[in-house]
Short mmCIF file of C-alpha atoms (C1' of nucleotides) in Angstrom, two decimals:
data_model
loop_
_atom_site.label_atom_id
_atom_site.label_comp_id
_atom_site.label_asym_id
_atom_site.label_seq_id
_atom_site.Cartn_x
_atom_site.Cartn_y
_atom_site.Cartn_z
CA MET R 760 40.51 -26.67 34.41
CA PRO R 761 39.01 -30.13 34.01
CA SER R 762 41.22 -32.92 32.80
CA ALA R 763 41.31 -33.40 29.05
CA SER R 764 39.68 -36.76 29.20
CA VAL R 765 36.32 -35.35 30.27
CA ILE R 766 36.18 -32.35 27.94
CA PRO R 767 33.48 -33.04 25.38
CA LEU R 768 33.93 -32.05 21.75
CA LYS R 769 31.25 -29.44 22.13
CA PRO R 770 31.28 -27.27 25.21
CA MET R 771 29.19 -28.81 27.93
CA LEU R 772 25.80 -27.19 28.34
CA PHE R 773 24.53 -27.17 31.87
CA ASN R 774 21.10 -25.89 31.04
CA PRO R 775 19.06 -28.88 29.89
CA GLN R 776 16.92 -26.62 27.73
CA ALA R 777 20.02 -25.53 25.89
CA GLN R 778 20.94 -29.11 25.16
CA VAL R 779 17.55 -29.73 23.57
CA CYS R 780 17.80 -26.59 21.44
CA ALA R 781 21.38 -27.36 20.47
CA ASP R 782 20.28 -30.68 19.09
CA CYS R 783 17.24 -29.32 17.32
CA GLY R 784 17.28 -30.09 13.62
CA ILE R 785 16.00 -26.71 12.57
CA ARG R 786 17.96 -24.54 14.94
CA ARG R 787 19.98 -22.98 12.19
CA PHE R 788 16.77 -21.79 10.54
CA SER R 789 15.23 -20.67 13.78
CA LEU R 790 15.42 -17.70 16.02
CA PHE R 791 18.27 -19.23 17.97
CA GLY R 792 20.23 -20.06 14.88
CA VAL R 793 22.61 -17.20 15.40
CA LEU R 794 23.37 -18.08 19.00
CA ASP R 795 26.43 -20.07 19.86
CA HIS R 796 26.27 -22.83 22.41
CA GLN R 797 27.32 -20.60 25.24
CA ALA R 798 24.60 -18.08 24.52
CA LEU R 799 22.08 -20.85 24.19
CA ASP R 800 23.04 -21.95 27.65
CA ASN R 801 21.91 -18.61 28.96
CA ILE R 802 18.33 -18.93 27.80
CA HIS R 803 16.39 -19.66 30.89
CA VAL R 804 12.77 -19.76 29.88
CA HIS R 805 11.19 -23.11 29.38
CA ILE R 806 10.75 -24.04 25.75
CA ALA R 807 8.27 -26.86 25.47
CA ASP R 808 7.96 -29.34 22.64
CA LEU R 809 4.41 -29.88 21.42
CA HIS R 810 2.91 -32.51 19.20
CA LEU R 811 -0.41 -32.01 17.42
CA GLN R 812 -2.68 -34.26 15.39
CA PRO R 813 -4.33 -33.02 12.18
CA GLY R 814 -7.26 -30.79 13.08
CA GLN R 815 -5.99 -29.94 16.55
CA SER R 816 -5.86 -26.28 17.42
CA LEU R 817 -2.59 -24.68 18.40
CA TYR R 818 -4.20 -21.46 19.54
CA SER R 819 -7.33 -19.42 18.91
CA ALA R 820 -7.97 -15.82 17.99
CA GLN R 821 -8.97 -13.57 20.86
CA GLY R 822 -7.29 -15.94 23.28
CA GLN R 823 -4.86 -14.06 25.47
CA GLY R 824 -1.63 -15.24 23.95
CA SER R 825 0.95 -16.72 26.27
CA ALA R 826 3.45 -17.95 23.72
CA ALA R 827 4.72 -17.86 20.16
CA PHE R 828 5.61 -21.04 18.30
CA THR R 829 8.15 -22.32 15.84
CA VAL R 830 7.05 -25.08 13.52
CA ARG R 831 9.51 -27.97 13.43
CA THR R 832 7.60 -30.40 11.25
CA GLY R 833 4.25 -30.44 9.51
CA VAL R 834 1.94 -27.73 8.23
CA VAL R 835 -0.17 -25.32 10.24
CA ARG R 836 -2.93 -23.17 8.81
CA LEU R 837 -3.78 -19.69 10.00
CA GLU R 838 -7.46 -18.96 9.63
CA ARG R 839 -10.04 -16.41 10.54
CA SER R 840 -13.76 -15.95 10.21
CA ASN R 841 -14.97 -13.01 8.19
CA ASP R 842 -18.07 -10.96 8.89
CA ARG R 843 -20.28 -13.49 7.11
CA GLY R 844 -19.14 -16.28 9.38
CA GLU R 845 -17.17 -18.06 6.69
CA ARG R 846 -13.75 -19.37 7.59
CA ARG R 847 -10.92 -18.09 5.48
CA ILE R 848 -7.41 -19.53 5.48
CA LEU R 849 -4.91 -16.69 5.55
CA ARG R 850 -1.75 -18.63 4.91
CA LEU R 851 0.18 -21.75 5.81
CA ALA R 852 3.15 -22.13 8.11
CA GLY R 853 5.71 -24.88 7.74
CA ARG R 854 9.13 -25.94 8.96
CA SER R 855 10.98 -23.07 10.67
CA ASP R 856 8.09 -20.61 10.34
CA MET R 857 7.15 -18.74 13.46
CA LEU R 858 3.58 -17.96 14.42
CA GLY R 859 1.68 -16.23 17.16
CA MET R 860 4.44 -13.66 17.63
CA GLU R 861 1.81 -11.11 18.59
CA ALA R 862 1.67 -12.88 21.95
CA MET R 863 5.13 -11.58 22.69
CA LEU R 864 3.79 -8.05 22.41
CA GLY R 865 1.12 -8.78 24.97
CA GLN R 866 -1.57 -8.89 22.30
CA SER R 867 -4.19 -11.54 21.78
CA TYR R 868 -3.79 -13.87 18.83
CA ALA R 869 -4.89 -12.42 15.51
CA ALA R 870 -6.08 -15.69 14.00
CA ASP R 871 -6.71 -19.35 14.74
CA ALA R 872 -3.83 -21.74 14.19
CA VAL R 873 -4.78 -25.31 13.36
CA ALA R 874 -2.63 -28.30 12.48
CA CYS R 875 -3.19 -29.53 8.93
CA THR R 876 -0.89 -32.53 9.24
CA GLU R 877 0.85 -34.08 12.18
CA VAL R 878 2.80 -31.19 13.61
CA THR R 879 5.61 -30.64 16.06
CA VAL R 880 6.29 -27.14 17.36
CA CYS R 881 8.43 -25.42 19.96
CA ARG R 882 6.54 -23.25 22.37
CA LEU R 883 8.33 -19.97 23.08
CA PRO R 884 6.82 -18.36 26.18
CA ARG R 885 5.90 -14.73 26.07
CA THR R 886 8.53 -13.86 28.66
CA LEU R 887 11.22 -14.94 26.23
CA ILE R 888 11.12 -11.58 24.56
CA ASP R 889 11.84 -9.79 27.80
CA GLU R 890 14.75 -12.05 28.42
CA LEU R 891 16.02 -11.48 24.90
CA SER R 892 15.80 -7.73 25.10
CA ARG R 893 17.78 -7.84 28.31
CA ASN R 894 20.38 -10.45 27.44
CA GLN R 895 20.40 -10.90 23.68
CA PRO R 896 19.26 -7.63 22.13
CA ASP R 897 20.67 -8.76 18.79
CA LEU R 898 17.90 -11.30 18.61
CA LEU R 899 15.32 -8.53 18.52
CA LEU R 900 16.49 -7.69 15.06
CA ASP R 901 16.07 -11.31 14.17
CA MET R 902 12.57 -11.23 15.54
CA MET R 903 11.81 -8.30 13.27
CA LYS R 904 13.01 -10.28 10.31
CA ARG R 905 10.53 -12.98 11.31
CA TRP R 906 7.75 -10.42 11.26
CA GLN R 907 8.83 -9.19 7.90
CA ARG R 908 8.88 -12.72 6.60
CA ALA R 909 5.34 -13.29 7.82
CA LEU R 910 4.33 -10.09 6.07
CA ASP R 911 6.02 -11.19 2.87
CA ASP R 912 4.20 -14.51 3.05
CA ALA R 913 0.91 -12.73 3.55
CA ASP R 914 1.54 -10.45 0.59
CA GLU R 915 2.55 -13.30 -1.62
CA TRP R 916 -0.51 -15.32 -0.60
CA LEU R 917 -2.70 -12.39 -1.52
CA THR R 918 -1.16 -11.72 -4.91
CA GLU R 919 -0.85 -15.33 -6.00
CA LEU R 920 -3.77 -17.15 -4.43
CA CYS R 921 -6.50 -14.55 -4.29
CA ALA R 922 -6.74 -13.35 -7.86
CA GLY R 923 -7.53 -14.69 -11.28
CA PRO R 924 -9.65 -17.61 -12.44
CA ALA R 925 -10.17 -20.65 -10.23
CA ARG R 926 -7.92 -22.94 -12.25
CA HIS R 927 -5.02 -20.56 -12.04
CA ARG R 928 -5.43 -20.14 -8.30
CA MET R 929 -5.45 -23.91 -7.91
CA LEU R 930 -2.26 -24.24 -9.92
CA ARG R 931 -0.61 -21.60 -7.76
CA LEU R 932 -1.78 -23.44 -4.66
CA MET R 933 -0.09 -26.61 -5.86
CA LEU R 934 3.09 -24.63 -6.35
CA LYS R 935 2.76 -23.24 -2.86
CA LEU R 936 2.10 -26.68 -1.38
CA SER R 937 5.22 -28.01 -3.01
CA GLU R 938 7.18 -25.62 -0.80
CA PHE R 939 6.02 -27.63 2.19
CA SER R 940 7.06 -30.95 0.75
CA ASP R 941 9.24 -33.46 2.51
CA GLY R 942 10.19 -36.01 -0.08
CA ASP R 943 8.13 -36.36 -3.24
CA GLN R 944 4.88 -36.59 -1.33
CA VAL R 945 3.12 -33.40 -0.38
CA TRP R 946 0.22 -32.84 1.96
CA LEU R 947 -3.02 -32.47 0.00
CA PRO R 948 -5.63 -30.31 1.71
CA SER R 949 -9.25 -31.40 1.91
CA ARG R 950 -11.56 -29.82 -0.65
CA LEU R 951 -13.06 -27.77 2.14
CA GLU R 952 -9.65 -26.40 3.06
CA MET R 953 -8.86 -25.65 -0.57
CA GLY R 954 -12.12 -23.76 -0.76
CA ALA R 955 -11.20 -21.69 2.30
CA MET R 956 -7.80 -20.90 0.83
CA LEU R 957 -8.87 -20.06 -2.70
CA ASP R 958 -12.37 -18.73 -2.07
CA MET R 959 -14.21 -21.31 -4.10
CA THR R 960 -16.71 -24.07 -3.38
CA ILE R 961 -15.69 -27.63 -2.63
CA GLU R 962 -17.30 -28.70 -5.89
CA THR R 963 -15.14 -26.37 -7.94
CA ALA R 964 -12.05 -27.43 -5.99
CA SER R 965 -12.91 -31.08 -6.60
CA ARG R 966 -13.46 -30.56 -10.32
CA LEU R 967 -10.14 -28.75 -10.67
CA VAL R 968 -8.20 -31.42 -8.80
CA SER R 969 -9.77 -34.15 -10.90
CA GLN R 970 -8.94 -32.22 -14.03
CA LEU R 971 -5.30 -31.80 -12.99
CA LYS R 972 -5.10 -35.50 -12.23
CA ARG R 973 -6.41 -36.32 -15.70
CA GLU R 974 -3.86 -33.93 -17.20
CA GLY R 975 -1.06 -35.70 -15.36
CA VAL R 976 -0.08 -32.72 -13.22
CA LEU R 977 -1.04 -34.47 -10.00
CA ASP R 978 -1.48 -37.93 -8.75
CA THR R 979 -2.76 -38.99 -5.39
CA PRO R 980 -1.33 -42.13 -3.81
CA ASP R 981 -3.82 -41.64 -1.03
CA GLN R 982 -6.54 -39.19 -0.12
CA ARG R 983 -4.30 -36.84 1.89
CA HIS R 984 -1.14 -36.87 -0.18
CA VAL R 985 -0.25 -35.81 -3.66
CA ARG R 986 2.69 -36.18 -5.98
CA ILE R 987 3.13 -33.04 -8.04
CA HIS R 988 4.81 -33.26 -11.41
CA MET R 989 6.57 -29.96 -11.37
CA ASP R 990 7.39 -29.78 -15.05
CA ALA R 991 3.77 -30.37 -16.02
CA LEU R 992 2.67 -27.89 -13.36
CA MET R 993 5.00 -25.22 -14.68
CA LYS R 994 3.86 -25.88 -18.20
CA ALA R 995 0.24 -25.54 -17.14
CA LEU R 996 1.01 -22.29 -15.34
CA ARG R 997 2.72 -20.85 -18.37
CA GLU R 998 0.01 -21.82 -20.83
CA ASP R 999 -2.56 -20.48 -18.48
CA ALA R 1000 -0.75 -17.16 -18.07
CA ASP R 1001 -0.38 -16.17 -21.70
CA GLY R 1002 -2.98 -18.50 -23.20
CA ALA R 1003 -5.72 -16.61 -21.35
CA MET W 705 18.05 29.57 36.86
CA PRO W 706 16.99 31.79 33.98
CA SER W 707 14.53 34.51 34.71
CA ALA W 708 10.90 33.47 34.43
CA SER W 709 10.27 35.68 31.45
CA VAL W 710 12.41 33.61 29.10
CA ILE W 711 11.42 30.11 30.18
CA PRO W 712 9.41 28.54 27.39
CA LEU W 713 6.40 26.44 28.28
CA LYS W 714 8.03 23.40 26.75
CA PRO W 715 11.68 22.60 27.37
CA MET W 716 13.92 24.04 24.71
CA LEU W 717 15.12 21.57 22.11
CA PHE W 718 18.51 22.23 20.62
CA ASN W 719 18.27 19.66 17.87
CA PRO W 720 16.27 21.25 15.07
CA GLN W 721 15.03 17.83 13.98
CA ALA W 722 13.60 17.29 17.41
CA GLN W 723 11.68 20.52 17.19
CA VAL W 724 10.04 19.46 13.96
CA CYS W 725 9.09 16.08 15.40
CA ALA W 726 7.84 17.61 18.63
CA ASP W 727 5.47 19.78 16.66
CA CYS W 728 4.29 16.99 14.39
CA GLY W 729 0.57 16.51 14.56
CA ILE W 730 0.75 12.75 14.52
CA ARG W 731 3.68 12.24 16.83
CA ARG W 732 1.59 10.64 19.51
CA PHE W 733 0.49 7.98 17.03
CA SER W 734 3.93 7.52 15.59
CA LEU W 735 7.04 5.67 16.51
CA PHE W 736 8.31 8.62 18.52
CA GLY W 737 5.07 9.00 20.39
CA VAL W 738 6.47 7.40 23.50
CA LEU W 739 9.56 9.58 23.60
CA ASP W 740 9.64 12.64 25.78
CA HIS W 741 11.12 15.87 24.51
CA GLN W 742 14.49 15.14 25.93
CA ALA W 743 14.74 11.78 24.23
CA LEU W 744 13.54 13.29 21.01
CA ASP W 745 16.39 15.71 21.25
CA ASN W 746 18.77 12.78 21.10
CA ILE W 747 17.65 11.51 17.74
CA HIS W 748 20.36 12.50 15.38
CA VAL W 749 19.43 11.05 12.04
CA HIS W 750 17.88 13.32 9.51
CA ILE W 751 14.16 12.84 9.14
CA ALA W 752 12.98 14.45 5.95
CA ASP W 753 9.51 15.62 5.15
CA LEU W 754 8.24 14.54 1.75
CA HIS W 755 5.29 15.66 -0.29
CA LEU W 756 3.84 13.56 -3.09
CA GLN W 757 1.22 14.16 -5.75
CA PRO W 758 -1.36 11.49 -6.63
CA GLY W 759 0.26 8.83 -8.76
CA GLN W 760 3.80 9.60 -7.63
CA SER W 761 5.83 6.66 -6.42
CA LEU W 762 7.25 6.64 -2.91
CA TYR W 763 9.40 3.60 -3.52
CA SER W 764 9.53 0.57 -5.76
CA ALA W 765 9.89 -3.12 -5.14
CA GLN W 766 13.37 -4.57 -5.66
CA GLY W 767 14.81 -1.13 -5.06
CA GLN W 768 17.46 -1.30 -2.38
CA GLY W 769 15.58 0.35 0.45
CA SER W 770 17.25 3.26 2.18
CA ALA W 771 14.40 4.37 4.41
CA ALA W 772 11.06 3.58 5.97
CA PHE W 773 8.23 6.09 5.98
CA THR W 774 5.44 7.29 8.22
CA VAL W 775 2.35 8.63 6.52
CA ARG W 776 1.27 11.98 7.94
CA THR W 777 -1.57 12.82 5.57
CA GLY W 778 -3.16 11.19 2.56
CA VAL W 779 -3.44 7.62 1.37
CA VAL W 780 -0.70 5.41 -0.05
CA ARG W 781 -1.29 2.13 -1.81
CA LEU W 782 1.02 -0.86 -1.65
CA GLU W 783 0.96 -2.85 -4.84
CA ARG W 784 2.68 -5.68 -6.57
CA SER W 785 2.57 -7.44 -9.89
CA ASN W 786 1.68 -11.11 -9.91
CA ASP W 787 3.05 -13.73 -12.25
CA ARG W 788 0.56 -12.80 -14.95
CA GLY W 789 1.76 -9.21 -15.00
CA GLU W 790 -1.41 -7.81 -13.45
CA ARG W 791 -1.01 -5.24 -10.74
CA ARG W 792 -2.63 -6.11 -7.45
CA ILE W 793 -3.15 -3.65 -4.59
CA LEU W 794 -2.18 -5.33 -1.33
CA ARG W 795 -3.47 -2.74 1.12
CA LEU W 796 -3.69 0.95 1.85
CA ALA W 797 -1.70 3.00 4.31
CA GLY W 798 -3.00 6.18 5.90
CA ARG W 799 -2.24 8.63 8.65
CA SER W 800 0.28 7.23 11.15
CA ASP W 801 0.83 4.01 9.23
CA MET W 802 4.42 3.02 8.64
CA LEU W 803 5.65 1.45 5.43
CA GLY W 804 8.82 0.15 3.92
CA MET W 805 10.07 -1.05 7.28
CA GLU W 806 11.87 -3.89 5.53
CA ALA W 807 14.45 -1.30 4.50
CA MET W 808 15.52 -1.07 8.12
CA LEU W 809 16.46 -4.73 8.01
CA GLY W 810 18.67 -4.15 5.00
CA GLN W 811 16.17 -5.79 2.68
CA SER W 812 14.82 -4.48 -0.58
CA TYR W 813 11.25 -3.22 -0.65
CA ALA W 814 8.62 -5.92 -0.90
CA ALA W 815 6.14 -3.88 -2.93
CA ASP W 816 5.62 -0.62 -4.76
CA ALA W 817 4.27 2.28 -2.74
CA VAL W 818 2.32 4.88 -4.70
CA ALA W 819 0.45 7.95 -3.53
CA CYS W 820 -3.30 7.75 -4.11
CA THR W 821 -4.03 11.26 -2.91
CA GLU W 822 -1.80 14.17 -2.06
CA VAL W 823 0.47 12.69 0.55
CA THR W 824 2.93 13.90 3.15
CA VAL W 825 5.30 11.44 4.77
CA CYS W 826 8.30 11.45 7.08
CA ARG W 827 11.32 9.67 5.77
CA LEU W 828 13.05 7.59 8.42
CA PRO W 829 16.53 6.62 7.21
CA ARG W 830 17.66 3.07 7.53
CA THR W 831 20.32 4.01 10.02
CA LEU W 832 17.64 5.08 12.45
CA ILE W 833 17.19 1.53 13.59
CA ASP W 834 20.84 1.23 14.52
CA GLU W 835 20.63 4.41 16.48
CA LEU W 836 17.50 3.18 18.21
CA SER W 837 18.92 -0.16 19.18
CA ARG W 838 21.89 1.63 20.70
CA ASN W 839 20.15 4.53 22.39
CA GLN W 840 16.46 3.73 22.65
CA PRO W 841 16.09 -0.04 22.76
CA ASP W 842 12.55 0.35 24.05
CA LEU W 843 11.60 1.63 20.65
CA LEU W 844 12.46 -1.70 19.11
CA LEU W 845 9.45 -3.16 20.84
CA ASP W 846 7.42 -0.38 19.36
CA MET W 847 8.80 -1.18 15.94
CA MET W 848 7.65 -4.76 16.39
CA LYS W 849 4.19 -3.54 17.17
CA ARG W 850 4.27 -1.66 13.88
CA TRP W 851 5.11 -4.85 12.06
CA GLN W 852 2.34 -6.67 13.82
CA ARG W 853 -0.05 -3.93 12.85
CA ALA W 854 0.94 -4.21 9.21
CA LEU W 855 0.38 -7.95 9.45
CA ASP W 856 -3.03 -7.42 11.01
CA ASP W 857 -3.93 -5.03 8.22
CA ALA W 858 -2.82 -7.53 5.62
CA ASP W 859 -4.85 -10.30 7.22
CA GLU W 860 -7.92 -8.14 7.49
CA TRP W 861 -7.59 -7.04 3.89
CA LEU W 862 -7.44 -10.66 2.82
CA THR W 863 -10.44 -11.81 4.84
CA GLU W 864 -12.67 -8.86 4.09
CA LEU W 865 -11.75 -7.71 0.63
CA CYS W 866 -10.71 -10.87 -1.15
CA ALA W 867 -13.67 -13.18 -0.62
CA GLY W 868 -17.31 -13.32 -1.49
CA PRO W 869 -19.36 -11.81 -4.30
CA ALA W 870 -18.29 -8.58 -5.98
CA ARG W 871 -20.99 -6.46 -4.40
CA HIS W 872 -20.03 -7.53 -0.93
CA ARG W 873 -16.37 -6.84 -1.54
CA MET W 874 -17.26 -3.38 -2.80
CA LEU W 875 -19.31 -2.66 0.31
CA ARG W 876 -16.41 -3.77 2.50
CA LEU W 877 -14.10 -1.53 0.50
CA MET W 878 -16.31 1.44 1.21
CA LEU W 879 -16.14 0.59 4.90
CA LYS W 880 -12.39 0.35 4.67
CA LEU W 881 -12.14 3.66 2.81
CA SER W 882 -14.17 5.36 5.51
CA GLU W 883 -11.30 4.60 7.90
CA PHE W 884 -9.15 6.96 5.84
CA SER W 885 -11.63 9.78 5.93
CA ASP W 886 -10.85 13.31 7.02
CA GLY W 887 -14.14 15.08 7.36
CA ASP W 888 -17.22 13.70 5.63
CA GLN W 889 -15.44 13.41 2.29
CA VAL W 890 -13.45 10.30 1.54
CA TRP W 891 -11.03 9.59 -1.24
CA LEU W 892 -12.70 7.56 -3.98
CA PRO W 893 -10.32 5.32 -5.93
CA SER W 894 -10.44 5.16 -9.70
CA ARG W 895 -12.28 2.19 -11.15
CA LEU W 896 -8.95 0.75 -12.18
CA GLU W 897 -7.69 0.95 -8.61
CA MET W 898 -10.87 -0.62 -7.29
CA GLY W 899 -10.38 -3.43 -9.74
CA ALA W 900 -6.82 -3.99 -8.53
CA MET W 901 -7.99 -4.03 -4.91
CA LEU W 902 -11.02 -6.27 -5.31
CA ASP W 903 -9.93 -8.41 -8.26
CA MET W 904 -12.69 -7.36 -10.62
CA THR W 905 -12.90 -5.51 -13.93
CA ILE W 906 -13.36 -1.76 -14.14
CA GLU W 907 -16.78 -2.38 -15.68
CA THR W 908 -17.97 -4.38 -12.71
CA ALA W 909 -16.53 -1.80 -10.32
CA SER W 910 -18.29 0.97 -12.22
CA ARG W 911 -21.62 -0.85 -12.22
CA LEU W 912 -21.42 -1.50 -8.49
CA VAL W 913 -20.55 2.09 -7.67
CA SER W 914 -23.43 3.35 -9.81
CA GLN W 915 -25.76 0.91 -8.12
CA LEU W 916 -24.69 2.06 -4.66
CA LYS W 917 -25.21 5.67 -5.71
CA ARG W 918 -28.73 4.84 -6.86
CA GLU W 919 -29.39 3.08 -3.55
CA GLY W 920 -28.30 6.16 -1.63
CA VAL W 921 -25.29 4.52 -0.01
CA LEU W 922 -22.83 6.81 -1.78
CA ASP W 923 -22.79 10.14 -3.41
CA THR W 924 -19.96 11.71 -5.30
CA PRO W 925 -19.54 15.47 -5.07
CA ASP W 926 -16.72 15.10 -7.55
CA GLN W 927 -15.01 12.31 -9.44
CA ARG W 928 -12.37 11.64 -6.80
CA HIS W 929 -14.38 12.03 -3.60
CA VAL W 930 -17.32 10.27 -2.08
CA ARG W 931 -19.66 10.84 0.82
CA ILE W 932 -20.55 7.52 2.43
CA HIS W 933 -23.83 7.20 4.27
CA MET W 934 -22.71 4.86 6.97
CA ASP W 935 -26.14 3.80 8.17
CA ALA W 936 -27.17 2.83 4.66
CA LEU W 937 -23.84 1.10 4.14
CA MET W 938 -24.21 -0.90 7.32
CA LYS W 939 -27.73 -1.84 6.39
CA ALA W 940 -26.58 -3.00 2.98
CA LEU W 941 -23.80 -5.04 4.53
CA ARG W 942 -26.19 -6.74 6.92
CA GLU W 943 -28.80 -7.55 4.30
CA ASP W 944 -26.09 -8.84 2.06
CA ALA W 945 -24.61 -11.07 4.79
CA ASP W 946 -27.72 -12.99 5.82
CA GLY W 947 -29.87 -12.26 2.79
CA ALA W 948 -27.49 -14.28 0.64
"C1'" DC J 699 -24.19 -54.44 7.14
"C1'" DG J 700 -25.30 -49.80 7.34
"C1'" DC J 701 -24.26 -45.28 8.62
"C1'" DA J 702 -21.58 -40.97 8.26
"C1'" DC J 703 -18.77 -38.17 5.77
"C1'" DA J 704 -15.65 -36.62 2.13
"C1'" DG J 705 -15.34 -36.53 -2.58
"C1'" DT J 706 -17.17 -36.70 -7.38
"C1'" DT J 707 -20.14 -35.60 -11.20
"C1'" DG J 708 -24.07 -33.45 -13.67
"C1'" DA J 709 -27.68 -29.80 -14.94
"C1'" DG J 710 -29.34 -25.34 -14.54
"C1'" DA J 711 -29.06 -20.63 -12.64
"C1'" DC J 712 -26.59 -16.70 -11.82
"C1'" DT J 713 -22.54 -13.76 -11.52
"C1'" DC J 714 -19.09 -11.58 -13.69
"C1'" DA J 715 -15.80 -10.93 -17.69
"C1'" DT J 716 -15.56 -9.58 -22.31
"C1'" DC J 717 -16.42 -6.85 -26.20
"C1'" DA J 718 -18.37 -2.81 -28.03
"C1'" DA J 719 -20.28 1.68 -28.07
"C1'" DA J 720 -21.29 5.91 -26.12
"C1'" DC J 721 -20.46 9.49 -22.76
"C1'" DC J 722 -18.04 12.91 -20.09
"C1'" DA J 723 -14.52 16.11 -18.47
"C1'" DC J 724 -10.23 17.71 -19.89
"C1'" DG J 725 -6.78 20.23 -22.26
"C1'" DT J 726 -4.82 21.43 -26.96
"C1'" DG J 727 -4.50 23.73 -30.95
"C1'" DG J 728 -6.74 25.63 -34.93
"C1'" DC N 373 -14.58 30.26 -29.72
"C1'" DC N 374 -15.10 25.54 -31.06
"C1'" DA N 375 -13.38 21.13 -33.05
"C1'" DC N 376 -10.70 17.50 -31.58
"C1'" DG N 377 -8.31 13.97 -29.23
"C1'" DT N 378 -7.47 11.67 -24.86
"C1'" DG N 379 -8.36 9.00 -20.84
"C1'" DG N 380 -11.53 7.66 -17.49
"C1'" DT N 381 -16.31 6.24 -16.87
"C1'" DT N 382 -20.78 4.38 -17.95
"C1'" DT N 383 -24.00 1.21 -20.07
"C1'" DG N 384 -25.60 -2.73 -22.87
"C1'" DA N 385 -25.39 -7.50 -24.95
"C1'" DT N 386 -23.40 -11.80 -24.84
"C1'" DG N 387 -20.89 -15.76 -23.23
"C1'" DA N 388 -17.69 -18.05 -20.08
"C1'" DG N 389 -16.88 -19.38 -15.50
"C1'" DT N 390 -18.69 -20.56 -10.91
"C1'" DC N 391 -22.18 -21.48 -7.70
"C1'" DT N 392 -26.10 -24.10 -6.33
"C1'" DC N 393 -28.71 -28.01 -5.84
"C1'" DA N 394 -28.93 -32.77 -6.28
"C1'" DA N 395 -27.65 -37.40 -6.92
"C1'" DC N 396 -24.24 -40.65 -6.61
"C1'" DT N 397 -19.67 -42.96 -5.24
"C1'" DG N 398 -16.42 -44.22 -2.49
"C1'" DT N 399 -14.11 -45.13 2.28
"C1'" DG N 400 -13.76 -45.91 7.07
"C1'" DC N 401 -15.93 -47.37 11.24
"C1'" DG N 402 -19.22 -49.07 14.62
#
DNA sequence: CGCACAGTTGAGACTCATCAAACCACGTGG
DNA sequence: CCACGTGGTTTGATGAGTCTCAACTGTGCG
């Protein structure tokens, strides 16, 4: 037994990877959240930390996937081209969301993942799942919950953002964006991105944003950020639901 | 060794449940497809066989889920109400698709599941997943693949059926429906259902169907079935993609 | 300064929703 | 048997909502 003077408050972690994960700000929301320090120490695969600039691609559809990812900061969009060659944004991933999990099943990626803002992610190599099923089978259940969460997100995106008149879809988008806020500022997509999310033209998106600014629902300190006045937004959503 | 005259061609299964599953026509597409007879014999939970009439509900959102289901025959729709109280169909499930898997994670159902046609399903009790993780951990990986497949379906539904002009969405729906065909007849949704899938009114849906009948893409032996002329459909889809 | 590019705004065309009426296939009850 | 209502479907006329095309305005950058 080591002398008391050198025992740290937390158990010492000999695996440097474990130390990084232990200190990670979002660990309690992430896959490893349920692991204690000791268990963390037993993870042997290399978990890399990636940093992306807006517009940079995290992975591409059809690419043979070699890793899944956990978003630590920023917003990532999942997109796909349909048969007419138009790009469609399927959904957004933010802090603590996991994407590209299909790679862990040996499948190719199902969509493109592109950074919308500055983004930091953890890269979880494909082999992690093998290690988990051997050493931490409990985490497989957690993985399933991640899948279910992705499915829930997809379903919600479809019901809320893909139906009804353009104005209503835009209002719902603002509500959705507010979920990705850090502080009172929220990332504001380009008009092109809005179009790809809501299936409308950039002109319509622009008109709607301008309109909401005039109504005092939004204001835009700069081109890529927006302050959303939630009370006004909610009021608009209500009026719009039963008013039409 | 028993005398040759009494040895069955397949090994004898003592668990009556196993016998049912072994004889199931879709077993090789289903969760238990990878199990051999012996392993099948070790499944102890009770897997019930359900039969539903068109319009009958399989489960409802918010209901505390007690089971997942595998579709053996027929078509089931997953639907949800959005904030404006309109029902939206999220996707369809057919032969060998699994639904309600969230129940296995102890969660409530994320949507309503309703039979569109006559339907037969297997009911897989929630406790099955515990049994699997204890006795057949390999199947957990298979379960994950099911989740990924559901996610892929959701993403495809969104990209193909939720964007573009009404006519194009209707054409894509016909293509999608043809995946659920048995024989040359395919289930034809009601106009109300089409509206809930494609976000259009029943009038628009009706007009488009009539138009496609006139063009020789569809014909309807009876109200609830359609014969789809795939070559004409494909031609229409192509013209529609680059023509507009 | 001038170019490139995203965003804004307007006018007209077209798609689709709305409202209304008629039709059809049913089953019910007189 | 037929009249009758019911619920889903079809069709038409009209108007609202979006797209398209076009011009213009900003903003950043060489």
